[in-house]
Short mmCIF file of C-alpha atoms and ligand atoms in Angstrom, two decimals:
data_model
loop_
_atom_site.label_atom_id
_atom_site.label_comp_id
_atom_site.label_asym_id
_atom_site.label_seq_id
_atom_site.Cartn_x
_atom_site.Cartn_y
_atom_site.Cartn_z
CA MET A 1 105.53 33.96 5.05
CA THR A 2 105.53 32.55 1.39
CA HIS A 3 108.63 33.31 -0.34
CA SER A 4 108.34 34.65 -3.89
CA PRO A 5 109.45 33.21 -6.02
CA VAL A 6 108.82 29.90 -4.58
CA ARG A 7 112.43 28.37 -4.51
CA PHE A 8 112.60 24.66 -5.25
CA GLY A 9 115.23 22.15 -4.38
CA VAL A 10 115.73 19.14 -6.49
CA LEU A 11 116.31 15.54 -5.30
CA GLY A 12 118.02 13.45 -7.75
CA THR A 13 119.92 14.26 -11.09
CA GLY A 14 118.47 11.68 -13.20
CA ARG A 15 116.96 11.86 -16.85
CA ILE A 16 113.64 13.47 -15.94
CA THR A 17 115.37 16.45 -14.16
CA ARG A 18 116.76 17.63 -17.69
CA ARG A 19 113.18 18.53 -18.62
CA LEU A 20 111.67 19.51 -15.32
CA ILE A 21 114.28 21.76 -14.05
CA ALA A 22 113.93 23.84 -17.16
CA ASP A 23 110.31 23.90 -16.62
CA LEU A 24 110.63 24.99 -12.96
CA GLN A 25 113.11 27.71 -14.13
CA SER A 26 110.70 29.06 -16.73
CA THR A 27 107.47 28.92 -14.82
CA PRO A 28 106.45 32.34 -13.48
CA GLY A 29 106.68 32.35 -9.60
CA ALA A 30 109.21 29.50 -9.52
CA SER A 31 112.96 29.22 -9.29
CA VAL A 32 115.40 26.54 -8.55
CA SER A 33 117.89 27.26 -5.64
CA ALA A 34 119.55 23.88 -4.99
CA ILE A 35 120.00 20.38 -6.35
CA ALA A 36 120.98 17.41 -4.38
CA SER A 37 122.59 14.04 -5.33
CA ARG A 38 124.10 11.17 -3.42
CA SER A 39 127.33 12.31 -4.98
CA GLY A 40 128.79 15.69 -4.50
CA ASP A 41 130.51 15.64 -7.83
CA ARG A 42 127.36 14.80 -9.55
CA ALA A 43 125.40 17.49 -7.78
CA LYS A 44 127.89 19.98 -8.85
CA TRP A 45 127.96 18.72 -12.55
CA SER A 46 124.13 19.06 -12.62
CA ALA A 47 124.07 22.36 -10.80
CA ASP A 48 126.49 23.81 -13.31
CA SER A 49 124.79 22.28 -16.34
CA HIS A 50 121.30 23.96 -15.27
CA GLY A 51 122.74 27.08 -13.69
CA ILE A 52 121.63 26.28 -10.10
CA ALA A 53 123.41 28.12 -7.43
CA ALA A 54 123.82 25.46 -4.72
CA ALA A 55 125.03 21.81 -5.40
CA VAL A 56 124.27 19.74 -2.32
CA GLU A 57 125.72 16.20 -1.38
CA GLY A 58 122.80 14.23 0.27
CA TYR A 59 119.10 14.71 0.05
CA ALA A 60 118.68 15.33 3.92
CA GLU A 61 121.19 18.19 3.48
CA LEU A 62 118.97 19.86 0.90
CA LEU A 63 115.93 19.61 3.22
CA ALA A 64 117.71 21.39 6.04
CA ARG A 65 118.41 24.49 3.75
CA ASP A 66 116.58 27.75 4.55
CA ASP A 67 116.78 28.72 0.79
CA VAL A 68 114.48 25.82 -0.30
CA ASP A 69 110.72 26.26 0.17
CA ALA A 70 109.65 23.22 -1.97
CA VAL A 71 111.19 20.05 -3.33
CA TYR A 72 110.70 18.33 -6.62
CA ILE A 73 111.42 14.56 -5.97
CA ALA A 74 112.76 12.96 -9.06
CA LEU A 75 113.95 9.63 -7.54
CA PRO A 76 113.20 5.97 -8.07
CA PRO A 77 109.63 5.19 -6.86
CA SER A 78 110.88 3.10 -3.93
CA LEU A 79 112.26 6.52 -2.35
CA HIS A 80 109.14 8.66 -2.94
CA HIS A 81 107.53 7.82 0.27
CA GLU A 82 110.48 8.27 2.59
CA TRP A 83 111.62 11.54 1.12
CA THR A 84 108.03 13.03 0.90
CA LEU A 85 107.67 12.26 4.59
CA ALA A 86 111.05 13.85 5.28
CA ALA A 87 110.28 16.92 3.21
CA CYS A 88 106.94 17.54 4.81
CA GLN A 89 108.62 17.13 8.25
CA ALA A 90 111.11 19.84 7.10
CA GLY A 91 108.12 21.99 6.28
CA LYS A 92 108.80 21.98 2.49
CA HIS A 93 105.93 21.81 -0.25
CA VAL A 94 106.35 18.56 -2.43
CA LEU A 95 106.14 17.94 -6.17
CA CYS A 96 106.62 14.21 -6.18
CA GLU A 97 107.30 12.16 -9.54
CA LYS A 98 105.04 9.42 -10.65
CA PRO A 99 104.29 6.57 -9.58
CA VAL A 100 103.60 8.31 -6.31
CA ALA A 101 104.74 5.36 -4.30
CA LEU A 102 104.68 1.59 -4.10
CA SER A 103 101.33 1.10 -2.42
CA ALA A 104 98.03 3.09 -1.84
CA ALA A 105 98.97 2.70 2.03
CA GLN A 106 102.21 4.72 1.23
CA VAL A 107 100.21 7.32 -0.82
CA SER A 108 97.72 7.77 2.20
CA GLU A 109 100.62 8.45 4.51
CA MET A 110 102.18 11.05 2.10
CA ILE A 111 98.84 12.98 1.84
CA ALA A 112 98.30 12.84 5.55
CA ALA A 113 101.98 14.01 6.23
CA ALA A 114 101.60 17.06 3.86
CA ASN A 115 98.16 17.85 5.22
CA GLY A 116 99.49 17.46 8.82
CA ALA A 117 102.35 19.90 8.12
CA ASP A 118 100.16 22.31 6.18
CA VAL A 119 102.32 21.97 3.10
CA ARG A 120 101.13 21.35 -0.32
CA PHE A 121 101.67 17.99 -2.15
CA LEU A 122 101.25 17.26 -5.77
CA ASP A 123 102.31 14.15 -7.95
CA ALA A 124 104.08 15.26 -11.14
CA THR A 125 101.42 13.73 -13.49
CA ALA A 126 101.57 16.54 -15.96
CA TRP A 127 98.79 15.37 -18.69
CA LEU A 128 96.18 15.98 -15.88
CA HIS A 129 97.10 19.67 -16.26
CA HIS A 130 97.20 19.93 -20.14
CA GLU A 131 94.68 22.34 -21.57
CA ARG A 132 93.09 19.62 -23.50
CA THR A 133 92.49 17.48 -20.42
CA ASP A 134 90.17 20.45 -19.26
CA GLN A 135 88.51 19.96 -22.61
CA PHE A 136 88.08 16.04 -21.81
CA ARG A 137 86.65 17.08 -18.40
CA GLN A 138 84.10 19.13 -20.02
CA TRP A 139 83.13 16.47 -22.58
CA LEU A 140 82.73 13.90 -19.70
CA THR A 141 79.77 16.12 -18.38
CA THR A 142 77.84 14.84 -21.45
CA THR A 143 77.43 11.27 -20.02
CA GLY A 144 74.32 11.96 -18.16
CA PRO A 145 70.61 12.32 -19.25
CA GLN A 146 70.01 14.36 -22.47
CA GLU A 147 68.91 17.49 -20.50
CA ASP A 148 72.02 17.62 -18.38
CA SER A 149 74.10 17.15 -21.47
CA ALA A 150 72.32 20.21 -23.15
CA LYS A 151 73.37 22.17 -19.92
CA ALA A 152 76.94 21.13 -20.16
CA ALA A 153 77.06 21.84 -23.92
CA ALA A 154 76.04 25.34 -23.15
CA LYS A 155 79.26 25.79 -21.23
CA LYS A 156 81.38 24.91 -24.08
CA ASP A 157 83.91 27.34 -25.27
CA GLU A 158 85.93 27.91 -28.25
CA LEU A 159 88.03 24.93 -27.78
CA PHE A 160 86.24 23.49 -30.79
CA ASP A 161 88.00 23.01 -34.00
CA ASP A 162 85.64 21.04 -36.05
CA GLU A 163 86.31 19.19 -39.37
CA SER A 164 82.66 18.26 -39.57
CA GLU A 165 79.73 20.51 -40.58
CA SER A 166 78.76 21.51 -37.05
CA ASP A 167 78.47 25.29 -36.25
CA GLY A 168 80.90 25.06 -33.30
CA GLU A 169 78.21 26.90 -31.05
CA ALA A 170 77.97 24.11 -28.41
CA ILE A 171 79.43 20.71 -27.73
CA PRO A 172 77.85 19.02 -30.90
CA PHE A 173 77.71 15.65 -29.47
CA ARG A 174 77.10 13.81 -26.29
CA LEU A 175 78.96 10.73 -24.97
CA GLY A 176 75.86 9.32 -23.32
CA PRO A 177 76.54 7.00 -20.29
CA LEU A 178 80.04 5.59 -20.31
CA ARG A 179 80.48 1.84 -21.44
CA HIS A 180 84.04 1.08 -21.84
CA LEU A 181 87.37 2.82 -21.30
CA SER A 182 90.67 1.65 -22.72
CA ALA A 183 94.19 3.01 -22.14
CA SER A 184 97.53 1.80 -23.44
CA VAL A 185 100.97 3.05 -22.81
CA SER A 186 104.34 1.44 -23.86
CA PHE A 187 107.91 2.09 -24.80
CA PRO A 188 110.08 -0.24 -26.66
CA ASN A 189 112.60 -1.29 -24.05
CA PRO A 190 114.41 2.01 -24.10
CA PHE A 191 116.04 1.57 -20.55
CA LEU A 192 119.60 0.47 -19.72
CA ASP A 193 120.17 -2.62 -17.46
CA GLY A 194 120.96 -0.29 -14.59
CA ASP A 195 117.70 1.58 -14.93
CA HIS A 196 115.46 1.57 -11.75
CA ARG A 197 112.55 0.48 -13.94
CA LEU A 198 114.17 -2.96 -14.34
CA HIS A 199 114.63 -3.31 -10.56
CA ALA A 200 111.70 -4.55 -8.36
CA SER A 201 113.32 -3.27 -5.17
CA LEU A 202 113.41 0.13 -6.63
CA GLY A 203 109.76 0.17 -7.71
CA GLY A 204 110.48 -0.94 -11.26
CA GLY A 205 108.11 -2.74 -13.76
CA ALA A 206 105.75 -1.67 -16.41
CA LEU A 207 102.82 -1.89 -14.08
CA LEU A 208 103.93 0.94 -11.76
CA ASP A 209 105.95 2.85 -14.37
CA LEU A 210 103.31 3.05 -17.12
CA GLY A 211 100.37 1.50 -15.50
CA TRP A 212 100.34 4.85 -13.52
CA TYR A 213 99.21 6.50 -16.64
CA SER A 214 96.78 3.89 -17.97
CA ALA A 215 94.97 3.20 -14.58
CA GLY A 216 95.07 7.00 -14.01
CA LEU A 217 93.14 7.52 -17.19
CA ILE A 218 90.65 5.11 -16.49
CA ARG A 219 90.19 6.71 -12.92
CA PHE A 220 90.04 10.08 -14.52
CA ALA A 221 87.25 9.12 -16.92
CA SER A 222 85.25 6.92 -14.41
CA GLY A 223 85.73 9.03 -11.35
CA VAL A 224 85.56 6.01 -9.28
CA LEU A 225 87.30 2.72 -8.36
CA PRO A 226 86.40 -0.41 -10.31
CA LYS A 227 84.55 -3.31 -8.55
CA GLU A 228 86.91 -5.89 -9.81
CA VAL A 229 90.10 -6.23 -11.76
CA TYR A 230 91.93 -9.13 -13.42
CA ALA A 231 95.40 -8.65 -14.90
CA GLN A 232 97.80 -11.01 -16.56
CA ALA A 233 101.47 -10.03 -16.97
CA VAL A 234 104.59 -11.24 -18.99
CA MET A 235 107.32 -11.08 -16.42
CA ARG A 236 111.12 -10.38 -17.02
CA GLY A 237 112.75 -11.75 -13.81
CA GLU A 238 110.93 -10.11 -11.00
CA ILE A 239 109.56 -7.20 -12.78
CA VAL A 240 106.41 -6.76 -14.92
CA ALA A 241 107.52 -6.48 -18.60
CA ARG A 242 104.04 -6.17 -20.08
CA VAL A 243 100.52 -6.19 -18.51
CA SER A 244 96.98 -6.45 -19.80
CA ALA A 245 93.97 -6.13 -17.60
CA THR A 246 90.13 -5.88 -17.60
CA MET A 247 88.08 -4.02 -15.12
CA ILE A 248 84.48 -4.01 -14.19
CA PHE A 249 82.53 -1.15 -12.58
CA ASP A 250 79.07 -0.57 -11.46
CA ASP A 251 76.60 0.67 -14.01
CA GLU A 252 77.92 -1.73 -16.85
CA LEU A 253 81.07 0.20 -17.35
CA THR A 254 84.13 -1.94 -18.14
CA ALA A 255 87.78 -1.01 -18.86
CA THR A 256 90.85 -2.52 -20.44
CA LEU A 257 94.47 -1.60 -19.68
CA SER A 258 97.71 -2.46 -21.60
CA CYS A 259 101.29 -1.47 -20.77
CA GLY A 260 104.61 -2.77 -21.67
CA PHE A 261 108.32 -2.25 -21.91
CA ASP A 262 108.37 -4.36 -25.13
CA THR A 263 105.92 -2.82 -27.60
CA SER A 264 106.17 0.31 -29.74
CA THR A 265 105.50 3.63 -28.11
CA ARG A 266 101.85 3.83 -27.33
CA LYS A 267 100.01 6.62 -25.35
CA TRP A 268 96.44 6.42 -26.52
CA PHE A 269 92.99 6.12 -24.80
CA GLU A 270 89.47 5.62 -25.99
CA ILE A 271 86.53 6.73 -23.76
CA ALA A 272 83.41 5.20 -25.17
CA GLY A 273 79.96 6.17 -24.34
CA THR A 274 76.74 4.89 -25.78
CA ASP A 275 76.51 7.86 -28.25
CA ALA A 276 79.99 8.73 -29.00
CA SER A 277 83.59 8.01 -28.02
CA ILE A 278 86.80 10.20 -27.31
CA VAL A 279 90.07 9.05 -28.90
CA CYS A 280 93.40 10.45 -27.95
CA ASP A 281 96.60 8.97 -29.39
CA ASP A 282 99.12 10.79 -27.18
CA PHE A 283 97.44 11.70 -23.93
CA THR A 284 100.53 11.39 -21.65
CA ARG A 285 102.40 13.97 -23.67
CA PRO A 286 101.62 15.11 -27.29
CA TRP A 287 103.89 13.94 -29.98
CA ALA A 288 106.50 16.45 -30.16
CA GLU A 289 106.20 17.35 -33.88
CA LYS A 290 102.52 17.76 -33.72
CA PRO A 291 100.12 20.15 -31.89
CA ALA A 292 97.99 18.25 -29.23
CA ARG A 293 94.95 16.67 -30.82
CA SER A 294 92.07 14.35 -30.11
CA TRP A 295 88.90 13.21 -31.79
CA VAL A 296 85.15 12.35 -31.06
CA HIS A 297 83.48 9.54 -33.02
CA GLU A 298 79.85 9.78 -33.11
CA ALA A 299 77.58 6.62 -33.42
CA SER A 300 76.46 7.93 -36.77
CA GLY A 301 80.25 7.81 -38.12
CA LYS A 302 80.63 11.66 -37.91
CA VAL A 303 84.08 12.61 -36.66
CA HIS A 304 85.15 15.73 -34.83
CA SER A 305 88.81 16.79 -34.64
CA PHE A 306 90.07 19.02 -31.84
CA VAL A 307 93.07 21.00 -31.23
CA PRO A 308 93.25 23.27 -28.10
CA PRO A 309 92.99 27.11 -28.91
CA SER A 310 96.36 27.85 -27.66
CA GLU A 311 97.95 25.59 -30.24
CA VAL A 312 95.78 26.53 -33.13
CA ASN A 313 97.91 28.37 -35.74
CA VAL A 314 100.88 28.51 -33.30
CA PRO A 315 104.24 27.85 -34.93
CA ALA A 316 106.61 25.26 -33.50
CA GLU A 317 109.10 26.33 -30.96
CA PRO A 318 111.38 28.81 -32.39
CA ASN A 319 114.86 27.33 -33.02
CA SER A 320 113.47 23.92 -32.26
CA ALA A 321 114.74 22.49 -35.67
CA PRO A 322 118.29 23.41 -36.25
CA GLU A 323 119.97 21.98 -39.37
CA GLY A 324 116.63 20.91 -41.02
CA GLY A 325 115.31 18.62 -38.26
CA VAL A 326 111.69 18.18 -37.40
CA PRO A 327 110.19 21.33 -35.71
CA VAL A 328 108.88 20.63 -32.13
CA HIS A 329 105.75 22.03 -30.76
CA ARG A 330 105.66 23.56 -27.37
CA CYS A 331 104.12 21.75 -24.61
CA LEU A 332 103.03 23.51 -21.53
CA GLN A 333 101.63 20.75 -19.43
CA GLU A 334 104.50 20.65 -16.96
CA ARG A 335 104.64 24.47 -16.60
CA VAL A 336 100.92 24.65 -16.03
CA MET A 337 101.24 21.78 -13.34
CA ILE A 338 104.11 23.83 -11.61
CA GLY A 339 101.93 26.94 -11.85
CA THR A 340 99.03 25.09 -10.09
CA LEU A 341 101.14 24.03 -7.19
CA ILE A 342 102.67 27.65 -6.90
CA ARG A 343 99.09 29.01 -6.87
CA TRP A 344 98.15 26.46 -4.03
CA ILE A 345 101.21 27.53 -2.07
CA CYS A 346 100.87 31.25 -2.46
CA GLU A 347 97.05 31.51 -2.29
CA GLY A 348 95.87 28.40 -0.25
CA ALA A 349 92.37 27.19 -0.71
CA PRO A 350 89.42 29.57 -1.65
CA SER A 351 87.47 30.34 1.48
CA GLY A 352 84.35 28.25 1.82
CA GLN A 353 85.24 25.76 -0.86
CA PRO A 354 86.98 22.37 -0.72
CA ALA A 355 90.73 22.54 -1.17
CA PRO A 356 91.50 22.20 -5.00
CA TRP A 357 94.39 19.69 -4.11
CA ASN A 358 91.86 17.15 -2.63
CA ALA A 359 90.70 16.06 -5.99
CA PHE A 360 94.36 15.49 -7.21
CA HIS A 361 95.08 13.53 -3.98
CA GLU A 362 92.05 11.39 -4.47
CA GLN A 363 92.95 10.78 -8.24
CA ALA A 364 96.52 9.65 -7.14
CA LEU A 365 95.21 7.44 -4.28
CA HIS A 366 92.65 5.80 -6.46
CA THR A 367 95.27 5.16 -9.21
CA GLN A 368 97.61 3.54 -6.78
CA THR A 369 94.74 1.58 -5.21
CA MET A 370 94.06 0.17 -8.75
CA LEU A 371 97.72 -0.69 -9.33
CA ASP A 372 97.73 -2.50 -5.89
CA ALA A 373 94.71 -4.61 -7.12
CA LEU A 374 96.27 -5.35 -10.36
CA ASP A 375 99.57 -6.33 -8.89
CA GLU A 376 97.65 -8.68 -6.51
CA SER A 377 95.80 -10.27 -9.45
CA ILE A 378 98.90 -10.83 -11.29
CA ARG A 379 100.47 -12.48 -8.41
CA CYS A 380 97.47 -14.76 -7.39
CA LYS A 381 96.37 -15.19 -11.06
CA GLN A 382 92.80 -14.45 -10.09
CA PRO A 383 90.24 -11.47 -10.39
CA VAL A 384 90.58 -9.18 -7.42
CA SER A 385 87.66 -7.27 -5.77
CA LEU A 386 88.12 -3.81 -4.47
CA GLY A 387 86.15 -3.17 -1.30
N1 LIG B 1 112.57 9.95 -17.51
C1 LIG B 1 111.27 10.21 -17.79
O1 LIG B 1 111.04 10.58 -18.92
C2 LIG B 1 110.23 10.29 -16.72
C3 LIG B 1 109.17 10.89 -17.10
C4 LIG B 1 108.07 10.84 -16.18
C5 LIG B 1 108.30 10.47 -14.98
N2 LIG B 1 109.53 9.90 -14.53
C6 LIG B 1 109.70 9.59 -13.11
O2 LIG B 1 110.73 10.31 -12.56
C7 LIG B 1 111.49 9.48 -11.50
C8 LIG B 1 112.85 9.41 -11.91
O3 LIG B 1 112.99 8.93 -13.19
P1 LIG B 1 114.37 9.18 -13.99
O4 LIG B 1 114.06 8.63 -15.43
O5 LIG B 1 114.76 10.46 -13.91
O6 LIG B 1 115.38 8.17 -13.36
P2 LIG B 1 116.91 8.10 -13.40
O7 LIG B 1 117.36 8.68 -14.60
O8 LIG B 1 117.16 6.61 -13.06
O9 LIG B 1 117.36 8.97 -12.13
C9 LIG B 1 116.98 8.70 -10.76
C10 LIG B 1 117.96 9.62 -9.81
O10 LIG B 1 117.52 9.14 -8.57
C11 LIG B 1 118.69 9.10 -7.75
N3 LIG B 1 118.93 7.83 -7.01
C12 LIG B 1 118.90 7.73 -5.75
N4 LIG B 1 118.87 6.32 -5.23
C13 LIG B 1 118.95 5.65 -6.38
C14 LIG B 1 119.14 4.29 -6.58
N5 LIG B 1 119.19 3.38 -5.74
N6 LIG B 1 119.14 3.99 -7.89
C15 LIG B 1 119.10 4.78 -8.91
N7 LIG B 1 118.98 6.01 -8.81
C16 LIG B 1 118.82 6.51 -7.44
C17 LIG B 1 119.83 9.25 -8.79
O11 LIG B 1 120.32 10.48 -8.45
P3 LIG B 1 121.61 10.87 -7.74
O12 LIG B 1 122.50 9.63 -7.88
O13 LIG B 1 122.20 12.15 -8.33
O14 LIG B 1 121.31 11.09 -6.19
C18 LIG B 1 119.36 9.18 -10.02
O15 LIG B 1 119.88 10.04 -10.94
C19 LIG B 1 110.70 8.13 -11.65
O16 LIG B 1 109.71 7.94 -10.59
C20 LIG B 1 110.02 8.12 -12.99
O17 LIG B 1 108.95 7.21 -13.06
C21 LIG B 1 110.45 9.96 -15.53
#
């Protein structure tokens, strides 16, 4: 029987846990019952800081506990595969940090292990769960012939906040057939020398760490794998410090990707159709001091600006700017993501319909398949075909 609330155990005590533990603790239907570290002292320090009842030395020891229904795996990428398989074997549901693994073969095994054990598996790619991402999904239905776009437009809801002269009754544009996708994600070398991102053996490098987002966006918009990719990288020792790549799909669609540990913070995409393009400058996580936003540029030059309804006229988080700091906007994407996993755990799949997690598994598997091909292209300095 499913325990309510779903009790999470956390594997790892690193930087991301500071945010995600608070999100787990504040999502209805979830609680955090235990946290594990390689070091007992560190587990205790982290448990005390977050008000978690059990501090556990050793990840396997946490998986053996009866008061843990699901695990949040917040370890370096090289450990995601091993601990997801172990968690599934122990009958625990899994929320696993990105990049899901080191290869598509590993991702396939992780999905198969979860399905085989009848536990739910979700990668912690939170932007896929943001309210505005649903808006993008809706807009992406306007890439077909005119009549299909009209039907899709009829489904449009009040997500529209238009700076133009449109009446806001329906999606006031169509993208038309997609022609080019671009996504760039980078951070200006924020990591210490000991960080796993700088170590190839731990799954480091900008291709896996940030390419996960860029390749994921390209797959999200295209819905399919490219036919061919070509990537070039600037290396720092054994790891990719910066990568740029081109891709070609069937149907005249092309894409470009750029990621790096040595350029200013970037997290933008452009999805360009024949008739209009979507632009978003912070798709992985909205800038803290601004509501989530995006724009559509029509071929005519008309520009539409959007903010999701839940963020229109919403003040910044209370007490988020003590002593005159910049107020911070709330961002719910992680809590929505956790809520989705809780729903899958508690309710299962709706009868007669495909399991809702299949689409997320395929998105993750295709993203990792693209990263495998990009990695191969960097190594062989040649274009690489997929399938
Ligand atoms: N930081 C972010 O903003 C962020 C955002 C999104 C996603 N992520 C993803 O979350 C995962 C963890 O990232 P992070 O930034 O939290 O990393 P981190 O600060 O380096 O923490 C990783 C944790 O993994 C454990 N660990 C086990 N074996 C390790 C090893 N050989 N070397 C280093 N750590 C080891 C450590 O916990 P114990 O020593 O306590 O066992 C460590 O605290 C990564 O997959 C990353 O891509 C991070």
